[in-house]
PDB file of C-alpha atoms and ligand atoms in Angstrom:
ATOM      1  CA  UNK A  21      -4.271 -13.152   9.662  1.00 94.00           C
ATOM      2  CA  UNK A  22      -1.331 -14.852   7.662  1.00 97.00           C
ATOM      3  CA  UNK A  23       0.639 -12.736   5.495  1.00 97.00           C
ATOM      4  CA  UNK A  24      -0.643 -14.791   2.829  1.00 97.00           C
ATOM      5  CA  UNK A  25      -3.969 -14.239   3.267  1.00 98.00           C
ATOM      6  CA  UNK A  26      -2.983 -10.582   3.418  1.00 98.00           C
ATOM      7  CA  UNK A  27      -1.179 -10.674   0.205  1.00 97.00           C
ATOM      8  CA  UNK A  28      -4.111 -12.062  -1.373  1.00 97.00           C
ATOM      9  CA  UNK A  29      -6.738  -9.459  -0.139  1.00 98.00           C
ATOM     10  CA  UNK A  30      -4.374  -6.952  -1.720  1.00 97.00           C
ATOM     11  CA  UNK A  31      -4.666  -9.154  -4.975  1.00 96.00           C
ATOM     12  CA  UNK A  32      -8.189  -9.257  -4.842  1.00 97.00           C
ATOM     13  CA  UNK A  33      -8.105  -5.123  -4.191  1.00 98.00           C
ATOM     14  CA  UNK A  34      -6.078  -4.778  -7.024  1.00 97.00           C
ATOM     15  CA  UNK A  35      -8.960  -6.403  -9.305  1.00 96.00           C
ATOM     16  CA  UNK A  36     -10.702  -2.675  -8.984  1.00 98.00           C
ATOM     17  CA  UNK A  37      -8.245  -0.914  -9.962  1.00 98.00           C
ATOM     18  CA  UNK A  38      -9.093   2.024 -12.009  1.00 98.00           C
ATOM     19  CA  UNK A  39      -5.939   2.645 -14.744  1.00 98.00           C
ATOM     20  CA  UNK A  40      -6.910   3.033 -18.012  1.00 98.00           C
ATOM     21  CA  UNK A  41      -3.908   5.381 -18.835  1.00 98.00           C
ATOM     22  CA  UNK A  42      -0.651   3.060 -17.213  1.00 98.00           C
ATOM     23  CA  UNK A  43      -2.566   0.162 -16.931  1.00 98.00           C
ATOM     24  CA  UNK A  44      -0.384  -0.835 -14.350  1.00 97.00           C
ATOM     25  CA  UNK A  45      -3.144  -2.009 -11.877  1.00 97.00           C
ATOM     26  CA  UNK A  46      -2.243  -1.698  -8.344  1.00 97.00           C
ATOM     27  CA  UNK A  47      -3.996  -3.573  -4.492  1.00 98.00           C
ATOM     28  CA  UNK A  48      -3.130  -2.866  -1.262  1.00 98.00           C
ATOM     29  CA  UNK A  49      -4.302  -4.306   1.986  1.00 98.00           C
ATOM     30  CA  UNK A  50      -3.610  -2.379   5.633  1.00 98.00           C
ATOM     31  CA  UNK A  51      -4.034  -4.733   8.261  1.00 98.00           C
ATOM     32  CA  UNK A  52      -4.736  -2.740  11.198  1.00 98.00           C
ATOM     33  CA  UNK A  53      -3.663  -3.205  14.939  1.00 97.00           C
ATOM     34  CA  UNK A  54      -7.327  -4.330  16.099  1.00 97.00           C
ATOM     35  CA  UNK A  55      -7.319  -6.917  12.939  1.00 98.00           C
ATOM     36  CA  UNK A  56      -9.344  -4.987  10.668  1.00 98.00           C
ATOM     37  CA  UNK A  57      -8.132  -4.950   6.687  1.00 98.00           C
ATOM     38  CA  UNK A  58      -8.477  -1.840   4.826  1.00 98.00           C
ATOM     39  CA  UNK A  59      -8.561  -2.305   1.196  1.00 98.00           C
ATOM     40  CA  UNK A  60      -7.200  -0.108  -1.698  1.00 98.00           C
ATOM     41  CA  UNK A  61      -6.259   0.216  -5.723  1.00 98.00           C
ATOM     42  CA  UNK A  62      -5.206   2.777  -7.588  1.00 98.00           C
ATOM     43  CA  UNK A  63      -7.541   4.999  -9.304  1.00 98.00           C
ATOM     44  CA  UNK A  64      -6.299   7.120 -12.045  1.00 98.00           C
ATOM     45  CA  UNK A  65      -7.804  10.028 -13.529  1.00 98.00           C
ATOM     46  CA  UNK A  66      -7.613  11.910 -17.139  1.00 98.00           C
ATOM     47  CA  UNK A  67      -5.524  14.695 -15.583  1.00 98.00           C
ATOM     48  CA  UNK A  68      -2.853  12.116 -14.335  1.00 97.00           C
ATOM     49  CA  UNK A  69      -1.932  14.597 -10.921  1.00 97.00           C
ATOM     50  CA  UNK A  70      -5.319  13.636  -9.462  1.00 98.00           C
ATOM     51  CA  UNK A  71      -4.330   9.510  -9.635  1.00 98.00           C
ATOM     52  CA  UNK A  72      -4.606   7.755  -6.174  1.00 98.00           C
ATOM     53  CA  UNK A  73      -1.993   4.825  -5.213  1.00 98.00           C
ATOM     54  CA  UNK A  74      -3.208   2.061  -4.147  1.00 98.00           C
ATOM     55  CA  UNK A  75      -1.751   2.403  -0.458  1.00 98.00           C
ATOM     56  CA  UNK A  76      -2.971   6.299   0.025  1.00 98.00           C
ATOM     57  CA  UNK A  77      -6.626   4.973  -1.141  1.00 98.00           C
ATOM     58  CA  UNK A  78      -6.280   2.279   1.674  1.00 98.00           C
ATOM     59  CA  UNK A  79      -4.788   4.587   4.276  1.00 98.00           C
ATOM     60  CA  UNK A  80      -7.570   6.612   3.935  1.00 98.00           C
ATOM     61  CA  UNK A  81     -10.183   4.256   4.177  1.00 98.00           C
ATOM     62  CA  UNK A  82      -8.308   3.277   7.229  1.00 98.00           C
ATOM     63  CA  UNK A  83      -7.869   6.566   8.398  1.00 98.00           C
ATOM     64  CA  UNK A  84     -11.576   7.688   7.423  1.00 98.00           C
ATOM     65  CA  UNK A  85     -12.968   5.494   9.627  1.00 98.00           C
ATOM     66  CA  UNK A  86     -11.229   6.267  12.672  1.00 98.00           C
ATOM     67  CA  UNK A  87      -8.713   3.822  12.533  1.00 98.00           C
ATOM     68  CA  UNK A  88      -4.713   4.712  13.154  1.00 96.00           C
ATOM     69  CA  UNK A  89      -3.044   2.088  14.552  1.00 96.00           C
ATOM     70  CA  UNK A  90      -1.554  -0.245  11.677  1.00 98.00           C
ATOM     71  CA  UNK A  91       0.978  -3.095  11.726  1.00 98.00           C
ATOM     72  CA  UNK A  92       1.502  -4.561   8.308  1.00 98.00           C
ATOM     73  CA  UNK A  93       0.146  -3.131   4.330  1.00 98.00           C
ATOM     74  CA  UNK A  94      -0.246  -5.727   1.876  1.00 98.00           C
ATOM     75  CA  UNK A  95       0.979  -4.415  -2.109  1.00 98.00           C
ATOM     76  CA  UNK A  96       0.108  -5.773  -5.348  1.00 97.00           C
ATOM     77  CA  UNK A  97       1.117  -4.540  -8.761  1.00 97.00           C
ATOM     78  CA  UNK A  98       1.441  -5.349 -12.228  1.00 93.00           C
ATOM     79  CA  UNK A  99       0.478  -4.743 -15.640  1.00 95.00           C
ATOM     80  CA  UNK A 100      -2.790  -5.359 -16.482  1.00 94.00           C
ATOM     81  CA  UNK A 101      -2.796  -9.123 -17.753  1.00 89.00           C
ATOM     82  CA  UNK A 102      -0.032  -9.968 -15.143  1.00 85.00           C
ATOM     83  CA  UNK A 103       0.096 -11.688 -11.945  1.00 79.00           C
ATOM     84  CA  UNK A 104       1.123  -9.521  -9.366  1.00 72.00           C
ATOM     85  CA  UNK A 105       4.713  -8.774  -9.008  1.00 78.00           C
ATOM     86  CA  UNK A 106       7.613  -6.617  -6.471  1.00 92.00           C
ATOM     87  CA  UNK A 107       6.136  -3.092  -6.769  1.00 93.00           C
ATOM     88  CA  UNK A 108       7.188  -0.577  -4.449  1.00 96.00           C
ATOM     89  CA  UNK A 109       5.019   1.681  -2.817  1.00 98.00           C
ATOM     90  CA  UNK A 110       6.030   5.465  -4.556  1.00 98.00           C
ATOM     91  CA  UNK A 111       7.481   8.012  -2.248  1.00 97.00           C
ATOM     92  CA  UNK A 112       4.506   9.974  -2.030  1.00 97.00           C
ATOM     93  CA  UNK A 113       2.873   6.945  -0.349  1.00 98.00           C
ATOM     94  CA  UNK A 114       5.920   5.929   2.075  1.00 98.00           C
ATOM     95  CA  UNK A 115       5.338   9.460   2.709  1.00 97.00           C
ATOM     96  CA  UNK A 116       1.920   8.972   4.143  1.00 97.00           C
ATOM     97  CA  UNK A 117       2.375   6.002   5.502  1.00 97.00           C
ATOM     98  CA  UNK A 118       4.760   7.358   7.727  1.00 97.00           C
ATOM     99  CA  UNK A 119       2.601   9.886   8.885  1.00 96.00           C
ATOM    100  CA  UNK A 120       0.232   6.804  10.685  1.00 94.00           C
ATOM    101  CA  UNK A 121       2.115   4.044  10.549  1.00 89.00           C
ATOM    102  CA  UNK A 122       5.662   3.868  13.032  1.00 91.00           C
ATOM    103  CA  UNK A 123       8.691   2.303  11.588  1.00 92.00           C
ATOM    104  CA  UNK A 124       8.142  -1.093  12.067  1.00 94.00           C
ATOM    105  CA  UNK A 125       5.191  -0.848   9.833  1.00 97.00           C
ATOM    106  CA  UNK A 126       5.803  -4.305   8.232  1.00 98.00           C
ATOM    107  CA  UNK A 127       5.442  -4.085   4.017  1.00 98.00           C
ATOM    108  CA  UNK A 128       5.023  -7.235   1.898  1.00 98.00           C
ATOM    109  CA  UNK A 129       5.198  -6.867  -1.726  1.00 98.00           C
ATOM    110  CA  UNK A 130       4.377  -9.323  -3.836  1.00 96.00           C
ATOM    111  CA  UNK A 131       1.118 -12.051  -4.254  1.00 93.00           C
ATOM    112  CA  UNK A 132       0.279 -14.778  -1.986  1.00 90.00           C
ATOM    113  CA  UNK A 133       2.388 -17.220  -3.387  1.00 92.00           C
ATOM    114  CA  UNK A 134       5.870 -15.319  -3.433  1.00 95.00           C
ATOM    115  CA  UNK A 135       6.267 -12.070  -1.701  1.00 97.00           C
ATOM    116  CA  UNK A 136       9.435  -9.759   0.315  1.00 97.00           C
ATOM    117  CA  UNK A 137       8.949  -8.274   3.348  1.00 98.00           C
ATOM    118  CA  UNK A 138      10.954  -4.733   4.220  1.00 98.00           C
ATOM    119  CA  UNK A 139      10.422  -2.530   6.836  1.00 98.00           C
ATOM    120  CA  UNK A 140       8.677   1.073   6.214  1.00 97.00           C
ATOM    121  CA  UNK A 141      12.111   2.060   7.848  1.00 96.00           C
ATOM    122  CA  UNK A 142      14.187   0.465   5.525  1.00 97.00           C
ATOM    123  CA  UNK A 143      11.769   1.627   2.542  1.00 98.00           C
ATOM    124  CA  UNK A 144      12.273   5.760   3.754  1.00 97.00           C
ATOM    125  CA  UNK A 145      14.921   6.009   6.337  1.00 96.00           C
ATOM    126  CA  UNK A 146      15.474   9.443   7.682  1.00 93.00           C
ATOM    127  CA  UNK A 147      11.959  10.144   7.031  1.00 92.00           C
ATOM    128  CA  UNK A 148      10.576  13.858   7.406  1.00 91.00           C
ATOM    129  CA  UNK A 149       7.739  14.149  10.259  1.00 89.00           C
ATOM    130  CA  UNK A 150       8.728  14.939  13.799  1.00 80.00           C
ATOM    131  CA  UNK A 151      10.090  18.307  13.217  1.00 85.00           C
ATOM    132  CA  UNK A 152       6.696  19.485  12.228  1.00 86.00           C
ATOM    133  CA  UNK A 153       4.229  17.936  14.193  1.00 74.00           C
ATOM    134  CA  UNK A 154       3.342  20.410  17.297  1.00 70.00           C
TER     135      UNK A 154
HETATM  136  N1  THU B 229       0.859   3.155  -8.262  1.00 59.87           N
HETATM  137  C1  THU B 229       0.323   2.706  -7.098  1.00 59.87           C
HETATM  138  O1  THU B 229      -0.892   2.540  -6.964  1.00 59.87           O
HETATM  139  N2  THU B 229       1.154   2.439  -6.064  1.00 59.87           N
HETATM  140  C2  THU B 229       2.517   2.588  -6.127  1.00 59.87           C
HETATM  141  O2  THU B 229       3.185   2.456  -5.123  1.00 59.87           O
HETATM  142  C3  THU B 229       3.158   2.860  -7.408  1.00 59.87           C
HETATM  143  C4  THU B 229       2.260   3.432  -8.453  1.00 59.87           C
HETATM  144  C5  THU B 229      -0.034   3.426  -9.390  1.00 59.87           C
HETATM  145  C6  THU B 229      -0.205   4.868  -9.732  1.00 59.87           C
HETATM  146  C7  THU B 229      -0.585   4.795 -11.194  1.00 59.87           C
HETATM  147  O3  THU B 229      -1.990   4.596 -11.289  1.00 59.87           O
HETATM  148  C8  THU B 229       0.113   3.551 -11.707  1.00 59.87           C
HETATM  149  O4  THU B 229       0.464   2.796 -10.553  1.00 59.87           O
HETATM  150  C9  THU B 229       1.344   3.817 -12.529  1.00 59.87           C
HETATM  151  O5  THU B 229       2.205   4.682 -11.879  1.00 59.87           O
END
């Protein structure tokens, strides 16, 4: 899988997103370690504390079915009527991807034809996790 073709499975995700209220519609695509793609978009909801992001709704897909091991998310955003631009995952969801993903997690932001790639790393250095975990 190209990161292209990544980047536009996480275009095509963001076509169901659910945001009446931002309308800031939102795709992500989790390519896992054993080549499976695990799709997301954000769904929002009238009391706005219950809105998924796009990347938790993917990661837990991903996670749902028994699947852990990931090595690159795909993430598409934009206003509704625009082509997908830069949007950075919030820190909720660097949050929770750190909680599956190690730091090498690769993250491409953008659409399939123009895109950057970061590190999860680089997106939440000094990230909260080990101390807890038994
Ligand atoms: N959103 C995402 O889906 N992913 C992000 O990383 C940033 C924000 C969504 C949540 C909400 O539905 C809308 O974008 C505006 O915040």
């Amino acid at each position: 899988m190209t990161d292209q073709e990544l980047l536009l499975l996480a275009e095509q995700a963001r076509e169901n997103a659910y945001a009446p209220y931002s309308r800031f519609l939102v795709g992500a695509a989790l390519l896992a370690a054993d080549g499976r793609v695990f799709l997301g978009a954000n769904v929002e909801n009238a009391s706005f504390g219950a809105t998924n992001c796009a990347e938790r709704s993917a990661i837990f897909a991903a996670v749902s079915a028994g699947v852990r091991d990931f090595v690159a998310i795909a993430i598409c955003g934009a206003k509704q009527g625009g082509r997908g631009t830069i949007c950075t995952p919030c820190g909720i969801c660097r949050q929770v991807l750190s909680e599956f993903c190690n730091s090498k997690l690769r993250v491409l932001l953008g659409n399939s034809e123009e895109y950057r790639e970061y590190t999860l790393a680089e997106l939440l250095p000094h990230s909260f996790g080990d101390e807890v975990k038994a």
